[in-house]
Backbone as JSON Lines, residues from 0, in Angstrom:
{"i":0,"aa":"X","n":[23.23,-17.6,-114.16],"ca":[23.55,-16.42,-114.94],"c":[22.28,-15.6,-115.16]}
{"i":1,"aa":"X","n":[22.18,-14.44,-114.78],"ca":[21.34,-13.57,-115.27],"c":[21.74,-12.13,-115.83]}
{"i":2,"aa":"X","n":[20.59,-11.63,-116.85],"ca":[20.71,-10.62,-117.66],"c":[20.24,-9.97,-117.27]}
{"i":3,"aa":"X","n":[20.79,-8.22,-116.73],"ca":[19.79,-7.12,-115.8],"c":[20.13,-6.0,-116.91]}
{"i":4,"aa":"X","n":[18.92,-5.88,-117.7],"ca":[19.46,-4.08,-118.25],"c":[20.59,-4.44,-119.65]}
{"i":5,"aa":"X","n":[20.15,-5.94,-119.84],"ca":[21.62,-5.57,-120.76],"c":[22.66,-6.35,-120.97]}
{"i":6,"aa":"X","n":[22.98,-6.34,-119.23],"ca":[24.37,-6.62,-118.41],"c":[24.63,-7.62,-118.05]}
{"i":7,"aa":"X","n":[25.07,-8.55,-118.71],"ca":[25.54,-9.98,-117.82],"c":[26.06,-10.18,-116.78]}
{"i":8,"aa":"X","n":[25.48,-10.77,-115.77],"ca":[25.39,-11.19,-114.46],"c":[25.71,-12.51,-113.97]}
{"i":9,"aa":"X","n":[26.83,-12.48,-113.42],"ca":[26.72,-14.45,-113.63],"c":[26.97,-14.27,-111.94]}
{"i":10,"aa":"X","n":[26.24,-15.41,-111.55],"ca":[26.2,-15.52,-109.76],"c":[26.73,-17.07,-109.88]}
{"i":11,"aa":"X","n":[27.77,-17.4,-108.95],"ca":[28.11,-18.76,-108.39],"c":[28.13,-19.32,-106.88]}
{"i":12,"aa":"X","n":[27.17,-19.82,-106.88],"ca":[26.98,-20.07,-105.22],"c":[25.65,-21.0,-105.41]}
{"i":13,"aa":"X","n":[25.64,-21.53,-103.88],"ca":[24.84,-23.07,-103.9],"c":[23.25,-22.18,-102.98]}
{"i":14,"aa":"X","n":[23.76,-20.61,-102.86],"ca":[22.51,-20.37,-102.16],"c":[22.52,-18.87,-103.23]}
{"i":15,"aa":"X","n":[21.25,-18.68,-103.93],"ca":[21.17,-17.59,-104.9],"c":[20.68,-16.23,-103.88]}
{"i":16,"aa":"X","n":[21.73,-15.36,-104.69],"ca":[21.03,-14.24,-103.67],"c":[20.03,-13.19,-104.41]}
{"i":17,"aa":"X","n":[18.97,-12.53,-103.75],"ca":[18.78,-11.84,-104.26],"c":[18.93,-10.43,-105.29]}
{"i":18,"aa":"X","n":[18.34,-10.78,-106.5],"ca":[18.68,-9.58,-107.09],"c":[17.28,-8.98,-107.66]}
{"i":19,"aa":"X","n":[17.26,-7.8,-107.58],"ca":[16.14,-7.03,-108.0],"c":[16.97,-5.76,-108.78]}
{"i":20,"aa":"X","n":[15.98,-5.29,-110.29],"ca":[16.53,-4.1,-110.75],"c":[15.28,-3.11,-110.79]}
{"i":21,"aa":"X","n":[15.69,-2.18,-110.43],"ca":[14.74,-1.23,-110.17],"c":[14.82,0.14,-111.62]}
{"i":22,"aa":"X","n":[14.06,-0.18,-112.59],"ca":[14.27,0.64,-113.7],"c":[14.43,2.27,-113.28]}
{"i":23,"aa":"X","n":[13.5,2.67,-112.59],"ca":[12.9,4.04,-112.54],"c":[14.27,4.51,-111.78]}
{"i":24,"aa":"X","n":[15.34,3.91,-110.97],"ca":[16.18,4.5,-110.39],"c":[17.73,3.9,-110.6]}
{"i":25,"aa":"X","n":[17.17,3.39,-112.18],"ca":[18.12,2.81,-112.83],"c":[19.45,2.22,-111.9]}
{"i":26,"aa":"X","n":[18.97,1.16,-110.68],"ca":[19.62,0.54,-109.93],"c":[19.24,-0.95,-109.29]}
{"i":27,"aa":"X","n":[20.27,-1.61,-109.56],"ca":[20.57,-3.03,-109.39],"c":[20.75,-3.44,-107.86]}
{"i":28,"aa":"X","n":[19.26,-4.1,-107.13],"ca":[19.48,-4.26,-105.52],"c":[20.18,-5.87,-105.88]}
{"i":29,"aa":"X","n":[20.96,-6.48,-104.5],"ca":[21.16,-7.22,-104.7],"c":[21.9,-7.81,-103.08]}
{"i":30,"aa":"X","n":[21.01,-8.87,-102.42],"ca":[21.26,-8.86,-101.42],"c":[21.73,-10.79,-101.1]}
{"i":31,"aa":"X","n":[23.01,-10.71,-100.68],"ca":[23.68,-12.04,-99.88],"c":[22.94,-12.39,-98.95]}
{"i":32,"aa":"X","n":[22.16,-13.67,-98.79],"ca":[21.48,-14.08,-97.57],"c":[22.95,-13.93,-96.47]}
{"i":33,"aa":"X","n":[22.67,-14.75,-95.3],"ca":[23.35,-14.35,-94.24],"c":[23.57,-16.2,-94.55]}
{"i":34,"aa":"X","n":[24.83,-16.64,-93.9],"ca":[25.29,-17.63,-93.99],"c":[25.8,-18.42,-95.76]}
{"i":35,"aa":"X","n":[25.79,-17.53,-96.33],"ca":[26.56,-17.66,-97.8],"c":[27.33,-17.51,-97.84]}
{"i":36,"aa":"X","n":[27.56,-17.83,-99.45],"ca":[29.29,-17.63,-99.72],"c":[28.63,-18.09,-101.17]}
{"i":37,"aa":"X","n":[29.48,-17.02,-102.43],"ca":[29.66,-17.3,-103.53],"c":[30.47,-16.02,-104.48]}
{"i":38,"aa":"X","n":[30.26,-15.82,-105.86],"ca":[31.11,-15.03,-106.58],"c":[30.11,-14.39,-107.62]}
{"i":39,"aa":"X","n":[29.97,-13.21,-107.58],"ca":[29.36,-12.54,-108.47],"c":[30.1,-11.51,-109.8]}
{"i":40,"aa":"X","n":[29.86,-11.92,-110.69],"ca":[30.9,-11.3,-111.84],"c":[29.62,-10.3,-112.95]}
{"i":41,"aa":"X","n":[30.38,-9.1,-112.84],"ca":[29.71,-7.64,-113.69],"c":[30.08,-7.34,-114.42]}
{"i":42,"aa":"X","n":[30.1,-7.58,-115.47],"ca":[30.0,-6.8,-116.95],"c":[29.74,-5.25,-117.49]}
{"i":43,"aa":"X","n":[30.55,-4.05,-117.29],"ca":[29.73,-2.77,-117.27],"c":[30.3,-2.19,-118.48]}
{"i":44,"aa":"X","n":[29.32,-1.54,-119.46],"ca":[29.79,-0.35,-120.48],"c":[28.88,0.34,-120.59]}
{"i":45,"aa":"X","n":[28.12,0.6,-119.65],"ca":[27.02,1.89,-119.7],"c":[27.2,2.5,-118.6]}
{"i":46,"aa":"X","n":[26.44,3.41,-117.72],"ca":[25.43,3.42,-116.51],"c":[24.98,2.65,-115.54]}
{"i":47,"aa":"X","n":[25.95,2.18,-114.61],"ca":[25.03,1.19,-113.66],"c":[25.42,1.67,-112.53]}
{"i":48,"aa":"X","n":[24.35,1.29,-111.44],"ca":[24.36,1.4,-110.17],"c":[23.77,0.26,-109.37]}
{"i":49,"aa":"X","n":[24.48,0.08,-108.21],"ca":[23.84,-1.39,-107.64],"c":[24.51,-0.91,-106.01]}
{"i":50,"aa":"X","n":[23.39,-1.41,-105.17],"ca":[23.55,-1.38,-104.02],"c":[23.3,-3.23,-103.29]}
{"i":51,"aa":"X","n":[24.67,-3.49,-102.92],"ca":[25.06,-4.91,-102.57],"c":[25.04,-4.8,-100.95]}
{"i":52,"aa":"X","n":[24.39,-5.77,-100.16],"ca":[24.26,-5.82,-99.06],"c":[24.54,-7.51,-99.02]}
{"i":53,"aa":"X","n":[25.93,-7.22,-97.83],"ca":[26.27,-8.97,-97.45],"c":[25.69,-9.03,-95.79]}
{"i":54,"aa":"X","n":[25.07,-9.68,-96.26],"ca":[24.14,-10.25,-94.69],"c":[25.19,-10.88,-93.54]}
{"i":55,"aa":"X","n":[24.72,-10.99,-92.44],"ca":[25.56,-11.61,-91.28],"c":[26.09,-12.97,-91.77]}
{"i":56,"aa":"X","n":[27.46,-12.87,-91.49],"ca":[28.43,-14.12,-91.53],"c":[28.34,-14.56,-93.46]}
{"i":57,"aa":"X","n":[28.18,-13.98,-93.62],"ca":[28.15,-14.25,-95.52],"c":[29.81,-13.95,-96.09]}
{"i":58,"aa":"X","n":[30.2,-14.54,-96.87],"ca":[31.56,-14.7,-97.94],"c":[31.35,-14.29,-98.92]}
{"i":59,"aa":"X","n":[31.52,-12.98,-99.65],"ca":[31.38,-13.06,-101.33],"c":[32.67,-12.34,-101.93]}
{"i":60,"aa":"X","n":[32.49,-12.82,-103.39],"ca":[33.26,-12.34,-104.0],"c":[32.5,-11.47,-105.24]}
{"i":61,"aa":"X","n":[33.04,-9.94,-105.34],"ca":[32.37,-9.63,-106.41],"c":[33.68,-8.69,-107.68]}
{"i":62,"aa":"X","n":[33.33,-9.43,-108.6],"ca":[34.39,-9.12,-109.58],"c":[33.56,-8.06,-110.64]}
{"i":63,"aa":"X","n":[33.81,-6.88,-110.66],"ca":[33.68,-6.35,-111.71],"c":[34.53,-5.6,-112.91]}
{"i":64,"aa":"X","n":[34.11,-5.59,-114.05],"ca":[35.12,-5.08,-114.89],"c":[34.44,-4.1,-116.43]}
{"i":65,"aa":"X","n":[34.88,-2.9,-116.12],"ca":[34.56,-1.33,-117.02],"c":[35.16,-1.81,-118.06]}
{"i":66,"aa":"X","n":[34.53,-2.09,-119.41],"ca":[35.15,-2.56,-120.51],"c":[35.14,-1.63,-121.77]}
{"i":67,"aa":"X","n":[34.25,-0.58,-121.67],"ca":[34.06,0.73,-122.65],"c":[32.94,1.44,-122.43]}
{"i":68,"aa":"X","n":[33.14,2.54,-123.31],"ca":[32.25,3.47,-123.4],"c":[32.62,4.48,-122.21]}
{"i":69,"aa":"X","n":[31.49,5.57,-121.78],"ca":[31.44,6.85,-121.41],"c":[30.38,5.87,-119.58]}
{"i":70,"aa":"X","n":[31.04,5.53,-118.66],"ca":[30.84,5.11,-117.6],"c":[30.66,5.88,-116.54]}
{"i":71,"aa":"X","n":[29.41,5.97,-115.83],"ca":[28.55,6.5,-114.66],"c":[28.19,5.26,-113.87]}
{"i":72,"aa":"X","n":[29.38,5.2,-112.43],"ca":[28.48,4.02,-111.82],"c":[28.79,5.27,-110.07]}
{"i":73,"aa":"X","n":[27.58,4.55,-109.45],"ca":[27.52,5.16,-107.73],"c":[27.05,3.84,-106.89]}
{"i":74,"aa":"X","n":[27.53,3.06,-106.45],"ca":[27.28,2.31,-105.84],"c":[27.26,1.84,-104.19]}
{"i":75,"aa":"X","n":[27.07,1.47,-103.32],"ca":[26.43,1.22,-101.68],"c":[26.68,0.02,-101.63]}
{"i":76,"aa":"X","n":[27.49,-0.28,-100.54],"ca":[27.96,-1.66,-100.3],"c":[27.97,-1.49,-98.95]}
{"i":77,"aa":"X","n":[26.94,-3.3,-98.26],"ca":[27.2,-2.92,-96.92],"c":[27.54,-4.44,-96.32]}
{"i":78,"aa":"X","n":[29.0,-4.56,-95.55],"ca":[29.14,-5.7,-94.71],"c":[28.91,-5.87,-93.64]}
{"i":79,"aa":"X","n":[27.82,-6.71,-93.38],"ca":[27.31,-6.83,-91.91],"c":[28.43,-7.5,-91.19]}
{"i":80,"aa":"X","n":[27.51,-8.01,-89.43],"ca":[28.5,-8.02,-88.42],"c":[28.87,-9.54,-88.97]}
{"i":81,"aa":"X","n":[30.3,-9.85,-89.19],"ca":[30.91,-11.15,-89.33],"c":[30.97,-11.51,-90.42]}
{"i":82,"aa":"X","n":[30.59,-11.02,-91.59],"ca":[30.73,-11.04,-92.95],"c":[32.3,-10.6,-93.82]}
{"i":83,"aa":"X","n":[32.12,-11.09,-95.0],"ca":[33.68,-10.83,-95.6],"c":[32.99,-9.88,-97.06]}
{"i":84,"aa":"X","n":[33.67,-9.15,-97.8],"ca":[33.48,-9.34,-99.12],"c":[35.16,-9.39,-99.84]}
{"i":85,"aa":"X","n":[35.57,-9.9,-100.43],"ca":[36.17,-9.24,-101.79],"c":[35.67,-8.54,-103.0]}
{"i":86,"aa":"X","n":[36.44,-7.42,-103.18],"ca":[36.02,-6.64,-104.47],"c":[36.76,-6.25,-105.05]}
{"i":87,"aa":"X","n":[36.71,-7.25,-106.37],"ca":[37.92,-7.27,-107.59],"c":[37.31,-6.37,-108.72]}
{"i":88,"aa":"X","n":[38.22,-5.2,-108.82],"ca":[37.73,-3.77,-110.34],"c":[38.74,-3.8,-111.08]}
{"i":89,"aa":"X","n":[38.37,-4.35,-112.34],"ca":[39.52,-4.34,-113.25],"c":[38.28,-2.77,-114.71]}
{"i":90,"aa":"X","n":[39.64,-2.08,-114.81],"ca":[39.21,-1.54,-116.24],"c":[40.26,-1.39,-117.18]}
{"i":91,"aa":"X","n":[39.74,-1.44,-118.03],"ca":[40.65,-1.85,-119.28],"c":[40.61,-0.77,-120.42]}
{"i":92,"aa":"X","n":[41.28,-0.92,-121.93],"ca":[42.17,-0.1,-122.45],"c":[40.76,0.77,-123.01]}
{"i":93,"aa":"X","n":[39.74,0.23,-123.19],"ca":[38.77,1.05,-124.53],"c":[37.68,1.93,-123.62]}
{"i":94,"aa":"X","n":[37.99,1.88,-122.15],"ca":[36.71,2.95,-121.59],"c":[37.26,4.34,-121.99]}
{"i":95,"aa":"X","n":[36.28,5.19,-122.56],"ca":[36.37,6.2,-122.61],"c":[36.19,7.45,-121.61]}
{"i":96,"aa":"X","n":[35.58,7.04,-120.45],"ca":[35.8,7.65,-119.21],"c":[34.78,6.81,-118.21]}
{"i":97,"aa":"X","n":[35.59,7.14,-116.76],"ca":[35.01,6.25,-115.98],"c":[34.74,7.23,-114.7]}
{"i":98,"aa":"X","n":[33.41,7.52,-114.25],"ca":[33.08,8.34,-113.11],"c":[32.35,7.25,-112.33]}
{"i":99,"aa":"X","n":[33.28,6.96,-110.86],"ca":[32.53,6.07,-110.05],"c":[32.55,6.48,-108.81]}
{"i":100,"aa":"X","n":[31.74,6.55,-107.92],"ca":[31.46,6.38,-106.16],"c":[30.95,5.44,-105.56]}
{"i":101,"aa":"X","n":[31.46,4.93,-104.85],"ca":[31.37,4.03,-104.03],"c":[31.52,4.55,-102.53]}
{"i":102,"aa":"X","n":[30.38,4.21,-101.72],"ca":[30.27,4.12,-100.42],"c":[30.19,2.63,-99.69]}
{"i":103,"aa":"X","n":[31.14,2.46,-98.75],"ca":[30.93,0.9,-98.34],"c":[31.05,1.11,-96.8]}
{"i":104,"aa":"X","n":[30.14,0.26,-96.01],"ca":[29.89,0.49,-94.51],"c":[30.2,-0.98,-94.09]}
{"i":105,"aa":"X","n":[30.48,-0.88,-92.8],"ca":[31.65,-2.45,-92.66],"c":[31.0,-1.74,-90.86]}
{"i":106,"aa":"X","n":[30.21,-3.34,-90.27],"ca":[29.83,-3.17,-89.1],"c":[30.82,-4.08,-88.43]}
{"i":107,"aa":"X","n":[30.56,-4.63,-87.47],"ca":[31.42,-4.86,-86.27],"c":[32.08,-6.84,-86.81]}
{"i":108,"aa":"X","n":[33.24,-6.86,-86.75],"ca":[33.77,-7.99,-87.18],"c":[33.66,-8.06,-88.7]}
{"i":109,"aa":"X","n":[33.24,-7.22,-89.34],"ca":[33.16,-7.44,-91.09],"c":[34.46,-7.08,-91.61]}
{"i":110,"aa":"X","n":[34.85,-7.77,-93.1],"ca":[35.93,-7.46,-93.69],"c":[35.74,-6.88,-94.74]}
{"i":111,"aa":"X","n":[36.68,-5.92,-95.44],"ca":[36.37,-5.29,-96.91],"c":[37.78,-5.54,-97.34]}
{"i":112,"aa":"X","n":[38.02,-6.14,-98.41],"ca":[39.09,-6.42,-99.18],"c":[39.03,-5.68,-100.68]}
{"i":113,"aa":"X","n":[39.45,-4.85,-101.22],"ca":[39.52,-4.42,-102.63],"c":[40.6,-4.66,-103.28]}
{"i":114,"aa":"X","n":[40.82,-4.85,-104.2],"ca":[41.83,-4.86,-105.91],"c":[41.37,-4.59,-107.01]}
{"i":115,"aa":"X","n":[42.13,-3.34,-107.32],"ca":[41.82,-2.33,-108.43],"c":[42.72,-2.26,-109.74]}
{"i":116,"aa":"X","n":[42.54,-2.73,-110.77],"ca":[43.74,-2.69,-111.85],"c":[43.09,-1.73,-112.84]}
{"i":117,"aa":"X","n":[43.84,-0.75,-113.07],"ca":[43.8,0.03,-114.3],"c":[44.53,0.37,-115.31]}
{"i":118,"aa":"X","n":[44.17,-0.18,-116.52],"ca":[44.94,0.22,-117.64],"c":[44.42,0.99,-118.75]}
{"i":119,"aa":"X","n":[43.39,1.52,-118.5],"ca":[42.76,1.97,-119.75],"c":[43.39,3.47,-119.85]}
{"i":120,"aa":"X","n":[43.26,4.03,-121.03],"ca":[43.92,5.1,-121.81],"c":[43.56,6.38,-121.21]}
{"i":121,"aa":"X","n":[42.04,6.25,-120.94],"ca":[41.82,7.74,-121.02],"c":[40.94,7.91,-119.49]}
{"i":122,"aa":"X","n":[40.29,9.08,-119.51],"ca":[40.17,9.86,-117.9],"c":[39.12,9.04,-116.91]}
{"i":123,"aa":"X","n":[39.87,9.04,-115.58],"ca":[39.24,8.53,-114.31],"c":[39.33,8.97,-113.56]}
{"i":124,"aa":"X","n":[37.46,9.06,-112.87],"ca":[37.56,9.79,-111.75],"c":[36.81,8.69,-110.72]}
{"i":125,"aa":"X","n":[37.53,8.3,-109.37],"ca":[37.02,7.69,-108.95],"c":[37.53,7.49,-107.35]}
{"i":126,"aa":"X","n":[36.31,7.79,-106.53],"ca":[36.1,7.9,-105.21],"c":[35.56,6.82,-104.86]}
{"i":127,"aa":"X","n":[36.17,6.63,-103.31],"ca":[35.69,5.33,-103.04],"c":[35.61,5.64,-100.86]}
{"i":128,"aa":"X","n":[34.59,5.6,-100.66],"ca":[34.93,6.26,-99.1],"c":[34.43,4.81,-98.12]}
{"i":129,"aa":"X","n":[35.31,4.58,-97.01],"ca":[35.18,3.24,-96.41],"c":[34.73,3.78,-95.02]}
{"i":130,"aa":"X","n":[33.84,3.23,-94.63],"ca":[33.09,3.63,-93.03],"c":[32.96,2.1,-92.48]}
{"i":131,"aa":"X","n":[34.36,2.17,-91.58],"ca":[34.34,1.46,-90.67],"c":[33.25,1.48,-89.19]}
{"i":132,"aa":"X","n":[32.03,0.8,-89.68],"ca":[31.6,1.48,-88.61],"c":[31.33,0.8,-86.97]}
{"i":133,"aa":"X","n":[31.77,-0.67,-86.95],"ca":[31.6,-1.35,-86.32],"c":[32.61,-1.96,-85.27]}
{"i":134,"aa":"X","n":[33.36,-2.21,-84.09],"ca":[34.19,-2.81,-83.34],"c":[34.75,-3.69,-84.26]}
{"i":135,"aa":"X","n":[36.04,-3.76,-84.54],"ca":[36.8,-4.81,-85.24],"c":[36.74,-5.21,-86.63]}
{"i":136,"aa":"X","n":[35.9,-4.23,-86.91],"ca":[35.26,-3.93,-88.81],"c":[37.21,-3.57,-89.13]}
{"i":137,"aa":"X","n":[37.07,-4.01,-90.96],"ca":[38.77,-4.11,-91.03],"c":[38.43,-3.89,-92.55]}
{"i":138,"aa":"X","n":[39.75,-3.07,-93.02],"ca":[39.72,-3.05,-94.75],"c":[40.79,-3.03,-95.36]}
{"i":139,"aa":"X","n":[41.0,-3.31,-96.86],"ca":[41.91,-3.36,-97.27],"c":[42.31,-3.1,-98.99]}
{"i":140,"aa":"X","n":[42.52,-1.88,-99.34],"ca":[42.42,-1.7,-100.58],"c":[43.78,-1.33,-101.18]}
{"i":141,"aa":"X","n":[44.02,-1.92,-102.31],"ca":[44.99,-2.16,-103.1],"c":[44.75,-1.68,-104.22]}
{"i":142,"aa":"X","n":[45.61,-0.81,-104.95],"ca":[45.28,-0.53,-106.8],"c":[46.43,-0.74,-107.42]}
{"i":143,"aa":"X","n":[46.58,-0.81,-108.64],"ca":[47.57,-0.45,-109.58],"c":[46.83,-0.07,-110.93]}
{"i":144,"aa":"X","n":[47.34,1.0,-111.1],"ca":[46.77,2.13,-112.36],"c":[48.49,2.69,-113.3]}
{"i":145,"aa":"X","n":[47.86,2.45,-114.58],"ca":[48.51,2.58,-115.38],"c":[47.78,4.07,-116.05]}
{"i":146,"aa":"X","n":[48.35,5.25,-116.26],"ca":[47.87,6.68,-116.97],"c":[49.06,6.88,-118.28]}
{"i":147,"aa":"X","n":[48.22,7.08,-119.24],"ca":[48.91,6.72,-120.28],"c":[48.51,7.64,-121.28]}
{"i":148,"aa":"X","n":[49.17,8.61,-122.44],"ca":[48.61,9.63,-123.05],"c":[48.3,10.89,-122.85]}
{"i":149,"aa":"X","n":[47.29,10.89,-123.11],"ca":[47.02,12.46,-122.31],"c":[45.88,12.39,-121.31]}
{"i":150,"aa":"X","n":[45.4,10.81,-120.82],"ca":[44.83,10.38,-119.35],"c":[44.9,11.46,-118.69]}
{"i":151,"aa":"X","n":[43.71,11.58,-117.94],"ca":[43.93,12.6,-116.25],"c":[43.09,11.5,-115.27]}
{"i":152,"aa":"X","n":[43.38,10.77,-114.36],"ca":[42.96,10.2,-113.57],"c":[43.05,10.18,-112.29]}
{"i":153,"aa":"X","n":[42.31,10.1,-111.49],"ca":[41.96,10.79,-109.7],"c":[41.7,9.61,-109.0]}
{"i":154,"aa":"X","n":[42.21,8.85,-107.99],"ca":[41.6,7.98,-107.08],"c":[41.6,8.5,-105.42]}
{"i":155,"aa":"X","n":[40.81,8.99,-105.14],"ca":[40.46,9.32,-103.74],"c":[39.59,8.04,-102.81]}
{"i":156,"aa":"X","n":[40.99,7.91,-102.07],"ca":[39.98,6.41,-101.0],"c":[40.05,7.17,-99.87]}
{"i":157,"aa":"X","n":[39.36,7.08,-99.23],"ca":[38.9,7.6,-97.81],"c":[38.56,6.25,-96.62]}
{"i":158,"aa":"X","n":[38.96,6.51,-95.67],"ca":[38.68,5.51,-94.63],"c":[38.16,6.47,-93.52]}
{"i":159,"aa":"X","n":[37.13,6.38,-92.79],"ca":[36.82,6.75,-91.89],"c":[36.75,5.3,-90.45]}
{"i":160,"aa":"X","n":[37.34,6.12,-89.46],"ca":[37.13,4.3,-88.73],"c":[36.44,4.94,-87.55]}
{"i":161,"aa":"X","n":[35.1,4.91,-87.59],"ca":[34.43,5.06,-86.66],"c":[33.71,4.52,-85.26]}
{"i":162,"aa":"X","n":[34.76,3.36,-85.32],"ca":[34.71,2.83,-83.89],"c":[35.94,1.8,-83.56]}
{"i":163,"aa":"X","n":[36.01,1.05,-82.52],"ca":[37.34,0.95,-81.41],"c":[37.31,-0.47,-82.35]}
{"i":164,"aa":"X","n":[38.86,-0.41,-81.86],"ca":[39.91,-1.42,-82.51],"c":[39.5,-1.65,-84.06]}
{"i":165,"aa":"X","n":[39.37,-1.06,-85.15],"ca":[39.12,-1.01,-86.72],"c":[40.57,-1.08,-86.48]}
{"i":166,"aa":"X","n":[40.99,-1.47,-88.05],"ca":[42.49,-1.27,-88.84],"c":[41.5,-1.36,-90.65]}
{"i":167,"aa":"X","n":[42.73,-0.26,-90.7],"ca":[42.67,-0.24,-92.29],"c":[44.2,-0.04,-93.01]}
{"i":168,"aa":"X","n":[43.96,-0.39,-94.37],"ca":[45.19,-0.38,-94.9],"c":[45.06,-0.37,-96.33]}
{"i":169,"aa":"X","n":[46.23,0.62,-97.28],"ca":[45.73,1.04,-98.19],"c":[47.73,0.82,-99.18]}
{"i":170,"aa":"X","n":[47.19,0.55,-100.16],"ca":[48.34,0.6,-101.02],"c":[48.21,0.9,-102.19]}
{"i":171,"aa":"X","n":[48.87,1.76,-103.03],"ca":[48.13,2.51,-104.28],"c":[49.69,2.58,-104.77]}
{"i":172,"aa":"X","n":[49.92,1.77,-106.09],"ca":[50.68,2.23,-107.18],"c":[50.3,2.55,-108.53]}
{"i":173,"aa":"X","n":[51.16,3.51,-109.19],"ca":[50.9,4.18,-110.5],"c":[52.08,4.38,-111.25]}
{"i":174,"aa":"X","n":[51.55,4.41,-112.29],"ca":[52.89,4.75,-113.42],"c":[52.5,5.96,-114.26]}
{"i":175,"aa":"X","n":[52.82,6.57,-114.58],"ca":[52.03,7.92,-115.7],"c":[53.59,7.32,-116.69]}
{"i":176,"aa":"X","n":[52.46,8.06,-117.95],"ca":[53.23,7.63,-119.3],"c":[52.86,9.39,-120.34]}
{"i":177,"aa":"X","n":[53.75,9.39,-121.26],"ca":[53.75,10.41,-121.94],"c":[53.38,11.82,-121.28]}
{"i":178,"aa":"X","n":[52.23,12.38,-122.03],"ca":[51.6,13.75,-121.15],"c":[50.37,13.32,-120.16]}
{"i":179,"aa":"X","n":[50.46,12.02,-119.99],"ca":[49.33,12.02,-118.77],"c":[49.41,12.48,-117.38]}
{"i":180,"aa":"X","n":[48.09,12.63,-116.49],"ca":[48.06,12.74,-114.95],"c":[47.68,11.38,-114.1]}
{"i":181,"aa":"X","n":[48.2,11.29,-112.86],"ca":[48.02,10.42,-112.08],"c":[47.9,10.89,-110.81]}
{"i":182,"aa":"X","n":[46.55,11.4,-109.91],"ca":[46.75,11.36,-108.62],"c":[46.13,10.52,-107.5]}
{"i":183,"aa":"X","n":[47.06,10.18,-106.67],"ca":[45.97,9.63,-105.64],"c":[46.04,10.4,-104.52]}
{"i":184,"aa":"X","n":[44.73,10.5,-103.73],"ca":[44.47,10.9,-102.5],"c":[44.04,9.8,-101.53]}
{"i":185,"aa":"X","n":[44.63,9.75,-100.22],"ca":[44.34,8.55,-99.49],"c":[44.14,9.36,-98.25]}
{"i":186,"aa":"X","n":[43.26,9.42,-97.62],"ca":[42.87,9.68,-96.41],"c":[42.21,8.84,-95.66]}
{"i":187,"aa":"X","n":[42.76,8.85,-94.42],"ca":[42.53,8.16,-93.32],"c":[41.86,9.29,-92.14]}
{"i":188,"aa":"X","n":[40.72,8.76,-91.76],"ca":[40.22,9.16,-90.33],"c":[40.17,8.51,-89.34]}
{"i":189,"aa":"X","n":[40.81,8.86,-88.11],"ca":[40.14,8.35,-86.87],"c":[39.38,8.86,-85.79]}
């Protein structure tokens, strides 16, 4: 378990990966050796940014979850050739807004798996763009968002598949409640 900024960090795995926080650019490096496998769990109610790199043939799991406050995260995720990640985003009822980007690059044989649950009350904006960039690189993102009140919330996933034989696949449900908004945008490139 480690504390970055604040933020509880708990890593489970028999090989520790690197993590470095870099104050001045108020961002969390954090790199999977190559031949790992473990589970990293994030704690966020401020400002964070972290750029996660899973090394060749590495397994991880990274669970994070927006629990309050006024949220700014931009984050860089990259799966090398033969690598997996899962990435579990849960946010919940007391964030008061959540602005996130995510860029994730997936080289040749890598997997990207996402699950997104949202229930919190009030406004989300959140982009997430997938660059397949490798032969047989593959993804897979899933949400369910709950908009509730007078919520306005945006999920734009983007897939770009920039090289031969990629597959991607995307499933997005929502419910809007009272005077809230709910949109998603899903674009696919080939």
């Amino acid at each position: 378990s480690v504390n970055i900024w604040g933020l509880p960090l708990t890593i489970a795995s028999k090989i520790e990966p690197k993590v470095e926080f870099l104050p001045k650019e108020n961002l969390t490096k954090i790199i999977c050796p190559r031949n790992s496998e473990g589970t990293i769990n994030i704690l966020v109610d401020i400002e964070y940014n972290f750029n996660l790199l899973i090394e060749e043939n590495a397994h991880w799991t990274i669970n994070i979850e927006y629990v309050k406050g006024l949220i700014n995260s931009n984050n860089n995720i990259e799966v090398k050739e033969y690598a997996s990640l899962k990435h579990n985003i849960i946010c919940y009822d007391s964030i008061y807004e959540l602005n996130a980007k995510q860029n994730i690059n997936i080289e040749n044989s890598g997997e990207y798996t996402s699950a997104l649950l949202d229930v919190s009350e009030n406004n989300v904006n959140f982009i997430n763009n997938i660059n397949l960039n490798g032969e047989y690189a593959s993804s897979y993102f899933r949400s369910a968002v709950v908009s509730n009140k007078e919520g306005k919330k945006l999920y734009e996933i983007s897939t770009l598949n920039n090289a031969m034989y990629t597959s991607s696949k995307m499933d997005n449900y929502g419910v809007c409640k009272e005077n809230s908004k709910l949109e998603f945008k899903g674009i696919g490139t080939i």
